[in-house]
Short mmCIF file of C-alpha atoms in Angstrom, two decimals:
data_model
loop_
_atom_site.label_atom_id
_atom_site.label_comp_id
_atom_site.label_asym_id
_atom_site.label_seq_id
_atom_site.Cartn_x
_atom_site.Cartn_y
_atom_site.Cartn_z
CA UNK A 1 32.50 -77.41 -157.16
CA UNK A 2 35.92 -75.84 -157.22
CA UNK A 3 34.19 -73.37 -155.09
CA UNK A 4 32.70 -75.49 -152.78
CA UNK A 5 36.09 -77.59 -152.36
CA UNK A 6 37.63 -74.41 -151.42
CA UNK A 7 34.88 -73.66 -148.86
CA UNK A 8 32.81 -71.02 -150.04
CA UNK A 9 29.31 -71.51 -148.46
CA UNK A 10 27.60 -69.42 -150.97
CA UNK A 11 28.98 -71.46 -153.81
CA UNK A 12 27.89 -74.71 -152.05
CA UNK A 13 24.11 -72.99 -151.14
CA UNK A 14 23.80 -72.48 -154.69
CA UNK A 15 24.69 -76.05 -155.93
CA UNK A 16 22.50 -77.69 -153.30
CA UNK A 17 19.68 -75.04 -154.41
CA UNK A 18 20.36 -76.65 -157.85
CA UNK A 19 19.79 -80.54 -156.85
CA UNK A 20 17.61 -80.43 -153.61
CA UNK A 21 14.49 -80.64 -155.76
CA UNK A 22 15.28 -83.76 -157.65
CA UNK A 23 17.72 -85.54 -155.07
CA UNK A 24 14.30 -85.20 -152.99
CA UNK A 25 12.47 -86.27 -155.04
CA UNK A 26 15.09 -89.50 -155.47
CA UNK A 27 15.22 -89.74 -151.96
CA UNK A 28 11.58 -89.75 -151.06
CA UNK A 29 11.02 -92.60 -153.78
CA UNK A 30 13.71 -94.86 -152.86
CA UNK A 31 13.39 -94.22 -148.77
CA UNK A 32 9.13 -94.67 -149.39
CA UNK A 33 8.25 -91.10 -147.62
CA UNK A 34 8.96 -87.49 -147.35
CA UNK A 35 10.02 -87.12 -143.54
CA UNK A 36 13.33 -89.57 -143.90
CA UNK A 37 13.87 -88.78 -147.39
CA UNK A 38 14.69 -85.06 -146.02
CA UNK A 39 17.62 -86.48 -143.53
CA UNK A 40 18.86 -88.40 -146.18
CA UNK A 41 18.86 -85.32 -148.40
CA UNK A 42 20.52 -83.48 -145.66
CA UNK A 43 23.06 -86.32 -144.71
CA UNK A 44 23.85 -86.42 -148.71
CA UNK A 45 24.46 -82.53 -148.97
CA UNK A 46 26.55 -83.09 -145.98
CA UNK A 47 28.27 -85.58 -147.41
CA UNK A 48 29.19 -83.27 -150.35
CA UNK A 49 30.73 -80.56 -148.35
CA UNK A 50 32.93 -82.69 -146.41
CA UNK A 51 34.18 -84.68 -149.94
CA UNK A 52 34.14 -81.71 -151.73
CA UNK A 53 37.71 -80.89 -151.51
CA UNK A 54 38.62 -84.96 -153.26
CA UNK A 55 36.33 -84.23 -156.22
CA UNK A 56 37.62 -84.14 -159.63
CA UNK A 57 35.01 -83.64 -162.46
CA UNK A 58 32.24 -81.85 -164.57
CA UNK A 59 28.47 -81.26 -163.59
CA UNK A 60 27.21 -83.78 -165.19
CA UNK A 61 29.71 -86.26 -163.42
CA UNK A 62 28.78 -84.36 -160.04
CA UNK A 63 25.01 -84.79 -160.56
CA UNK A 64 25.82 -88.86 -160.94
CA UNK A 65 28.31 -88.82 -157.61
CA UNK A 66 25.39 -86.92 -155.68
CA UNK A 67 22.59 -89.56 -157.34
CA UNK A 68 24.83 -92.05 -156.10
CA UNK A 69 25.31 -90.41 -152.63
CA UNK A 70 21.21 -90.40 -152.19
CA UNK A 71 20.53 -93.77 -153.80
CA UNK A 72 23.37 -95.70 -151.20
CA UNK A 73 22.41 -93.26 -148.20
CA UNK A 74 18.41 -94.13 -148.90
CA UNK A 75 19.36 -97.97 -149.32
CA UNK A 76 20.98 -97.83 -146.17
CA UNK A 77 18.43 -95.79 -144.41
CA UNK A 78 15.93 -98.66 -145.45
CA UNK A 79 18.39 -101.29 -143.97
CA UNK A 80 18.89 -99.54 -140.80
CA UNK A 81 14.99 -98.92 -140.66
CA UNK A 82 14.16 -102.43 -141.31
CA UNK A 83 11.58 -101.78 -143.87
CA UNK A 84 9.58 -104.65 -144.77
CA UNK A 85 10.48 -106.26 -147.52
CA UNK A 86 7.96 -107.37 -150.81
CA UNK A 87 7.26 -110.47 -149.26
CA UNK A 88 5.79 -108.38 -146.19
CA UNK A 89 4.41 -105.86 -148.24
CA UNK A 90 0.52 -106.00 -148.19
CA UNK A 91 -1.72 -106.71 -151.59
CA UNK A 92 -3.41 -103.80 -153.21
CA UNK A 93 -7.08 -103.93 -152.00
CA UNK A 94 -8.82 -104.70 -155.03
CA UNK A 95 -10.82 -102.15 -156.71
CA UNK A 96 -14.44 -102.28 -156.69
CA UNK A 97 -16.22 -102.81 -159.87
CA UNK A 98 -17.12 -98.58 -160.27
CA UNK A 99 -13.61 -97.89 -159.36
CA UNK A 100 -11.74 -96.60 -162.20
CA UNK A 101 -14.93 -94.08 -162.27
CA UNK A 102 -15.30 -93.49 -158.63
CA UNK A 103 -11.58 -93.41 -157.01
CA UNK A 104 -9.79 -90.30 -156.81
CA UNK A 105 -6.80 -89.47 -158.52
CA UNK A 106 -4.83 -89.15 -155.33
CA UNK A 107 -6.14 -92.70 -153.93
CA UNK A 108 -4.95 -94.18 -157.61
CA UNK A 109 -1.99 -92.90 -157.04
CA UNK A 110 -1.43 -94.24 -153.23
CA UNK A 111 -1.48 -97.90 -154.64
CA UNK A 112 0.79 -97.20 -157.40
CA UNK A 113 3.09 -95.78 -154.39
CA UNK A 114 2.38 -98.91 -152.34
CA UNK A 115 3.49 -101.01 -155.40
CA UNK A 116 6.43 -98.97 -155.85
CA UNK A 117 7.26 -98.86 -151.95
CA UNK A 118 7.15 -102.98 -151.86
CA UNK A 119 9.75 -103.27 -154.99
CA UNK A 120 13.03 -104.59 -153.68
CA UNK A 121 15.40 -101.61 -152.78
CA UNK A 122 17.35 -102.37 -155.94
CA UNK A 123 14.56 -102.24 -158.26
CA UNK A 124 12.99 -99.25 -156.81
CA UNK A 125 16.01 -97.29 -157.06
CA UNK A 126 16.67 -98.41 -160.26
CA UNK A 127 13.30 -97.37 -161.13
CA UNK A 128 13.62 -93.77 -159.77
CA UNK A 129 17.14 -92.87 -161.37
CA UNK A 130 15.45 -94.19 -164.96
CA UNK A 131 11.65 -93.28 -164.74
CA UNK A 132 11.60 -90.37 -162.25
CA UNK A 133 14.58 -88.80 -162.82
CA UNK A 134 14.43 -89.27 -166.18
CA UNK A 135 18.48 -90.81 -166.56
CA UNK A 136 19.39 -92.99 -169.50
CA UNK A 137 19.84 -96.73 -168.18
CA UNK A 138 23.64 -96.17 -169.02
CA UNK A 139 23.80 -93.12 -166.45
CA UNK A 140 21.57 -94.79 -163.55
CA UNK A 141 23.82 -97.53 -164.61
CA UNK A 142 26.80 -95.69 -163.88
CA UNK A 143 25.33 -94.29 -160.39
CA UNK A 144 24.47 -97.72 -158.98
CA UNK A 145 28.03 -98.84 -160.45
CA UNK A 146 26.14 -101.67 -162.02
CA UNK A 147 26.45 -103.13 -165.71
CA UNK A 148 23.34 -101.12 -168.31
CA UNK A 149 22.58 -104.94 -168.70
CA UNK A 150 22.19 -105.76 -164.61
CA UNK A 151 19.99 -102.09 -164.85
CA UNK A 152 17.90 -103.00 -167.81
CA UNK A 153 17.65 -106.25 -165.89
CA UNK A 154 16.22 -104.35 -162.68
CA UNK A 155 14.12 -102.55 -164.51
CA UNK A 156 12.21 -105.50 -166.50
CA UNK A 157 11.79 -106.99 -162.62
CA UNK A 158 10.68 -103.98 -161.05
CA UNK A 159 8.05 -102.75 -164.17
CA UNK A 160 6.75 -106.76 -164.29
CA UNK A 161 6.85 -106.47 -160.73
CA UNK A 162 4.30 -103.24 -160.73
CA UNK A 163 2.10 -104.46 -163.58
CA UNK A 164 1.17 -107.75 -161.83
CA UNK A 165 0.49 -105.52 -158.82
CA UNK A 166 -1.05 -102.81 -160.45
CA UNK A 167 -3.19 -105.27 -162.75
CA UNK A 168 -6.30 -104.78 -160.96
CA UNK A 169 -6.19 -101.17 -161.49
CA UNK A 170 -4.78 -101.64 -165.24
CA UNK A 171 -6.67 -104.31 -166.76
CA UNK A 172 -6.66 -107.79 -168.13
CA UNK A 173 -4.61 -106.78 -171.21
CA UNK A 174 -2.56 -103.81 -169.96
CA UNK A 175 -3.69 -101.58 -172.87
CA UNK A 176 -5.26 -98.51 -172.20
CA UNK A 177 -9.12 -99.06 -171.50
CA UNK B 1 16.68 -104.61 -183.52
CA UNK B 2 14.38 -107.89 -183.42
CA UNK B 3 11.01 -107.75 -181.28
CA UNK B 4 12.60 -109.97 -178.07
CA UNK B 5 14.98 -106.85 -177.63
CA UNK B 6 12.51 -104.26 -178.46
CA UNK B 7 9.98 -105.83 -175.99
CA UNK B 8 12.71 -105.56 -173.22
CA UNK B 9 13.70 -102.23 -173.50
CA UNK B 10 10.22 -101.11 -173.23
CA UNK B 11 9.52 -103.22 -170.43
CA UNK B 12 12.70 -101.91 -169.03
CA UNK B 13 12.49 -98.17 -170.23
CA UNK B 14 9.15 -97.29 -170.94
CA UNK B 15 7.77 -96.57 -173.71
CA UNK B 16 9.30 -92.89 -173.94
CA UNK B 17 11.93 -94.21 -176.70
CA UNK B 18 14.31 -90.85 -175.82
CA UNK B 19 15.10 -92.76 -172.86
CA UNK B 20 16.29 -95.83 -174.59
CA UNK B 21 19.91 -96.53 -175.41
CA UNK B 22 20.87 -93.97 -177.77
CA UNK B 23 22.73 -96.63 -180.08
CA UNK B 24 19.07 -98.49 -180.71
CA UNK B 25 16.71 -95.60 -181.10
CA UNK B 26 16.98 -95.58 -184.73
CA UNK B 27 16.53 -99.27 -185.01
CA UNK B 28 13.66 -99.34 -182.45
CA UNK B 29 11.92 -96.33 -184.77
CA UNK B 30 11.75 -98.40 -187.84
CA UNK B 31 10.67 -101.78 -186.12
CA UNK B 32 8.24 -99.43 -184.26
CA UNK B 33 6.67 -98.12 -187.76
CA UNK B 34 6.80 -102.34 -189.65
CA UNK B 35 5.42 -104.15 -186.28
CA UNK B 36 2.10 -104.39 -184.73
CA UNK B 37 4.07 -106.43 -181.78
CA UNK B 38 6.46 -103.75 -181.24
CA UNK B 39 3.53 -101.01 -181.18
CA UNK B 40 1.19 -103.15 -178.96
CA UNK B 41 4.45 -103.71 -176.71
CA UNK B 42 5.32 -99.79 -176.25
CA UNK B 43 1.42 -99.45 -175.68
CA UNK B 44 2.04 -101.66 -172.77
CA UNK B 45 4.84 -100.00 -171.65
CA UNK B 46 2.91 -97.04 -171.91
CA UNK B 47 -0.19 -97.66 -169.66
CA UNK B 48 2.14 -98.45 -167.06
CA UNK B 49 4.48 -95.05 -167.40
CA UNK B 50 0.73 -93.53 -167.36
CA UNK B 51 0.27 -95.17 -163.87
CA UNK B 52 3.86 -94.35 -162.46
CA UNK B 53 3.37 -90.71 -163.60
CA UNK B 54 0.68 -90.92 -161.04
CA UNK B 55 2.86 -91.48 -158.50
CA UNK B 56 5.72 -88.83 -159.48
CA UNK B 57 7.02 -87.61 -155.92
CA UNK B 58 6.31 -83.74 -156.32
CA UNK B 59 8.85 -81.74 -153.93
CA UNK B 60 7.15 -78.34 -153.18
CA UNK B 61 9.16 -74.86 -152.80
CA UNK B 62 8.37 -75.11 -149.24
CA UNK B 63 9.77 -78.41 -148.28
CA UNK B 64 13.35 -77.98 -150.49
CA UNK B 65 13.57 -74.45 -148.20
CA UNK B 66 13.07 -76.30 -145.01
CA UNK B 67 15.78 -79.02 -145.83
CA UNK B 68 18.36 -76.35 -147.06
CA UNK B 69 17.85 -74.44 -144.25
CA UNK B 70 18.36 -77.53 -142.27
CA UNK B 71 21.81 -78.14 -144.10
CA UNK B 72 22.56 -74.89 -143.42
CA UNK B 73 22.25 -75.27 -140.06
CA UNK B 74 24.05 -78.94 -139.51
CA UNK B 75 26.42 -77.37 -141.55
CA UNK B 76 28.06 -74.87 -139.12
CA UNK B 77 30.90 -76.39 -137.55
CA UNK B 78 30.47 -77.54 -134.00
CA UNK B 79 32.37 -74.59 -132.82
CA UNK B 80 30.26 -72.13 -134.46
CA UNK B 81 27.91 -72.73 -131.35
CA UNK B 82 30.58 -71.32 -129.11
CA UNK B 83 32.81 -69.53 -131.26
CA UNK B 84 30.20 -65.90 -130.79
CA UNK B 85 30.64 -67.07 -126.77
CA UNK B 86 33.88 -67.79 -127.51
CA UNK B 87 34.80 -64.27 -129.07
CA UNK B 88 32.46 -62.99 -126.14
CA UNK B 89 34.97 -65.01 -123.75
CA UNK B 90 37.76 -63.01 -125.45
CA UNK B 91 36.29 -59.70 -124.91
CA UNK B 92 35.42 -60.55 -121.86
CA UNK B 93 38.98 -61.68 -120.93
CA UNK B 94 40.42 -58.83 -122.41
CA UNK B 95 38.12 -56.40 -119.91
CA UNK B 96 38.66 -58.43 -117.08
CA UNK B 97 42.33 -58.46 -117.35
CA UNK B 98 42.15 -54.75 -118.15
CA UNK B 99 40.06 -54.58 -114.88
CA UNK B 100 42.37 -56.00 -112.88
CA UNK B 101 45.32 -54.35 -114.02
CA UNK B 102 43.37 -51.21 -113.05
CA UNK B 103 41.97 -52.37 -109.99
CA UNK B 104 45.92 -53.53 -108.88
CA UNK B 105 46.89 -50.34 -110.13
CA UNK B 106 44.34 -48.33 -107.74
CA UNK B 107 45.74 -50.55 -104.78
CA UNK B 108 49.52 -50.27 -105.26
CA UNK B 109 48.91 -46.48 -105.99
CA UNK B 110 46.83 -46.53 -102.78
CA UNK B 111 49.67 -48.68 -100.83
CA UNK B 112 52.26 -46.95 -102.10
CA UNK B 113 50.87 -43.42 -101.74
CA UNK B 114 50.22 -43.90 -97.82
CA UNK B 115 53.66 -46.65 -97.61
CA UNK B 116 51.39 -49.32 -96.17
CA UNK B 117 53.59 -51.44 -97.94
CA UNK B 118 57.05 -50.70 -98.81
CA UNK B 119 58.78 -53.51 -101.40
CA UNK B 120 62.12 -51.38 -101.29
CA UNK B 121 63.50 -48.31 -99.83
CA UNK B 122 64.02 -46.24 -102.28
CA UNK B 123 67.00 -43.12 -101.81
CA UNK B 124 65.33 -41.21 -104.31
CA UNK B 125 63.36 -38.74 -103.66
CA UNK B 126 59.81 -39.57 -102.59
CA UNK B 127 57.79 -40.44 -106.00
CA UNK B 128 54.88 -38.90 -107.75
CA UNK B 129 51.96 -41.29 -106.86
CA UNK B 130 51.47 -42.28 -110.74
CA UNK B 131 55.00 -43.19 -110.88
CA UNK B 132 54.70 -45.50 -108.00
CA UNK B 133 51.57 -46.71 -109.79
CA UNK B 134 53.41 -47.85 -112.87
CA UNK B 135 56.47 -49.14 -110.93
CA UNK B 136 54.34 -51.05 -109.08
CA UNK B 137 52.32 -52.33 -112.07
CA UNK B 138 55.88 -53.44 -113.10
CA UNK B 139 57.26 -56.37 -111.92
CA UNK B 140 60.32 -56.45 -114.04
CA UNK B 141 61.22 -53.07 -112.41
CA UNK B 142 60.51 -54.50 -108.95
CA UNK B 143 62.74 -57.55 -109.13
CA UNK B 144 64.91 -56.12 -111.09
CA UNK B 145 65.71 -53.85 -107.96
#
């Protein structure tokens, strides 16, 4: 980062080589699609370069500040969208009764997305940083500048959230059938 | 660790215990290994990290090449658009001023080799074309007269 502060393009190509894949990744979750999760990626990197010079810290501290950059820039993207909220969101279509043989992998998948995608911004975020990303709840904690209680919280609301909505696809007793 | 807190940080973690709070792994381990609960709970938890691995988002070579090249690009300056015109602009300048100090060096040779124009009267003897040319080139010299 000292690097980067200073300028150097090639340091500051190699650092965003380093975090495009997972701040992506973040981005595309939180924002609900590939397309705008790119600008915000972009807008984030951005972001970086033009800060660079006021930062003061490790990697692992930079990796939290950029998590943080994506998560606020892909919460605001939503706001300035005017993505529906849950409320709005449509229902899974219910399965039919061959589904869990019949329905592709990929389809499966596009209603746990929809579920995901129809989580308050909050909770979905939250829900990236721990479960996608793989953070402890004390360092997504630390990137949404929240309490680990107020992100355990968001977590137990978005998971409940996702097994009521995923229950048709799950089962009756949400054990493995 | 009782089974009300062990139930919430699976619902709120997972069931990948790693990711817990690293001050309550231990104590989740052993309630994990005395308590039916706590096992049917990470179970739980575990069907639904099955179902959100489903839905991982999966960020290809291709796409992270395309958005770094688009950083790359948004992040040239503004000038960088103009500064290659702008260092054109400067070569240009610099032949075009050269041009014209070569162009008003062929006419004051040319006016002052056939005295179309005569700025002074000069006692001296009558000068070598070239230095006319560089007298005339020389304004300093000329008011200085």
């Amino acid at each position: 980062m000292a690097d980067v502060a200073a300028g150097d393009r090639a340091a500051f190509a190699t650092l965003t080589r380093r975090h495009l894949k997972r701040s992506l990744a973040l981005a595309q979750r939180v924002v609900g699609n590939a397309q705008d999760a790119e600008e915000v990626v972009q807008d984030a990197f951005l972001g970086v370069w033009r800060h660079a010079e006021g930062w003061r810290g490790g990697e692992a501290s930079f990796s939290t500040w950029l998590y943080r950059i994506v998560v606020n820039r892909s919460l605001d993207y939503r706001r300035r969208r005017g993505f529906a909220p849950l409320e709005e969101a449509d229902d899974l279509p219910a399965p039919a009764p061959d589904a869990y043989a019949a329905v592709a992998e990929r389809q499966l998948a596009a209603s746990v997305d929809t579920a995901i995608a129809a989580l308050p911004d909050r909770q979905r975020a939250a829900l990236s940083l721990c479960y996608y990303q793989e953070l402890t709840c004390a360092e997504a904690a630390e990137v949404m500048q929240v309490s680990v209680s107020a992100m355990e919280s968001l977590l137990v609301r978005a998971r409940r959230v996702l097994r009521a909505k995923l229950q048709p696809l799950i089962g009756p007793s949400g054990e493995e059938s | 660790m009782n089974i009300d807190r062990f139930r919430h940080l699976a619902e709120a973690c997972g069931a990948e215990i790693e990711r817990w709070p690293a001050s309550e792994r231990a104590a989740a381990r052993a309630l994990l290994a005395a308590s039916e609960d706590a096992q049917r709970a990470l179970g739980q938890a575990r069907v639904l990290d099955a179902w959100l691995d489903l839905a991982a988002p999966a960020v290809n070579d291709a796409d992270a090449e395309r958005v770094l090249a688009a950083i790359e690009r948004r992040l040239a300056p503004p000038t960088t658009a103009w500064i290659p015109g702008a260092a054109g602009s400067t070569r240009r300048s610099v032949w075009s001023a050269a041009g014209f100090l070569a162009l008003m060096g062929v006419c004051g040779f040319v006016l002052g080799q056939f005295e179309l124009v005569t700025l002074w009267r000069s006692t001296a003897p009558q000068e070598s074309g070239f230095t006319a040319l560089v007298a005339s080139s020389s304004p300093s010299l000329a008011w200085d007269q």
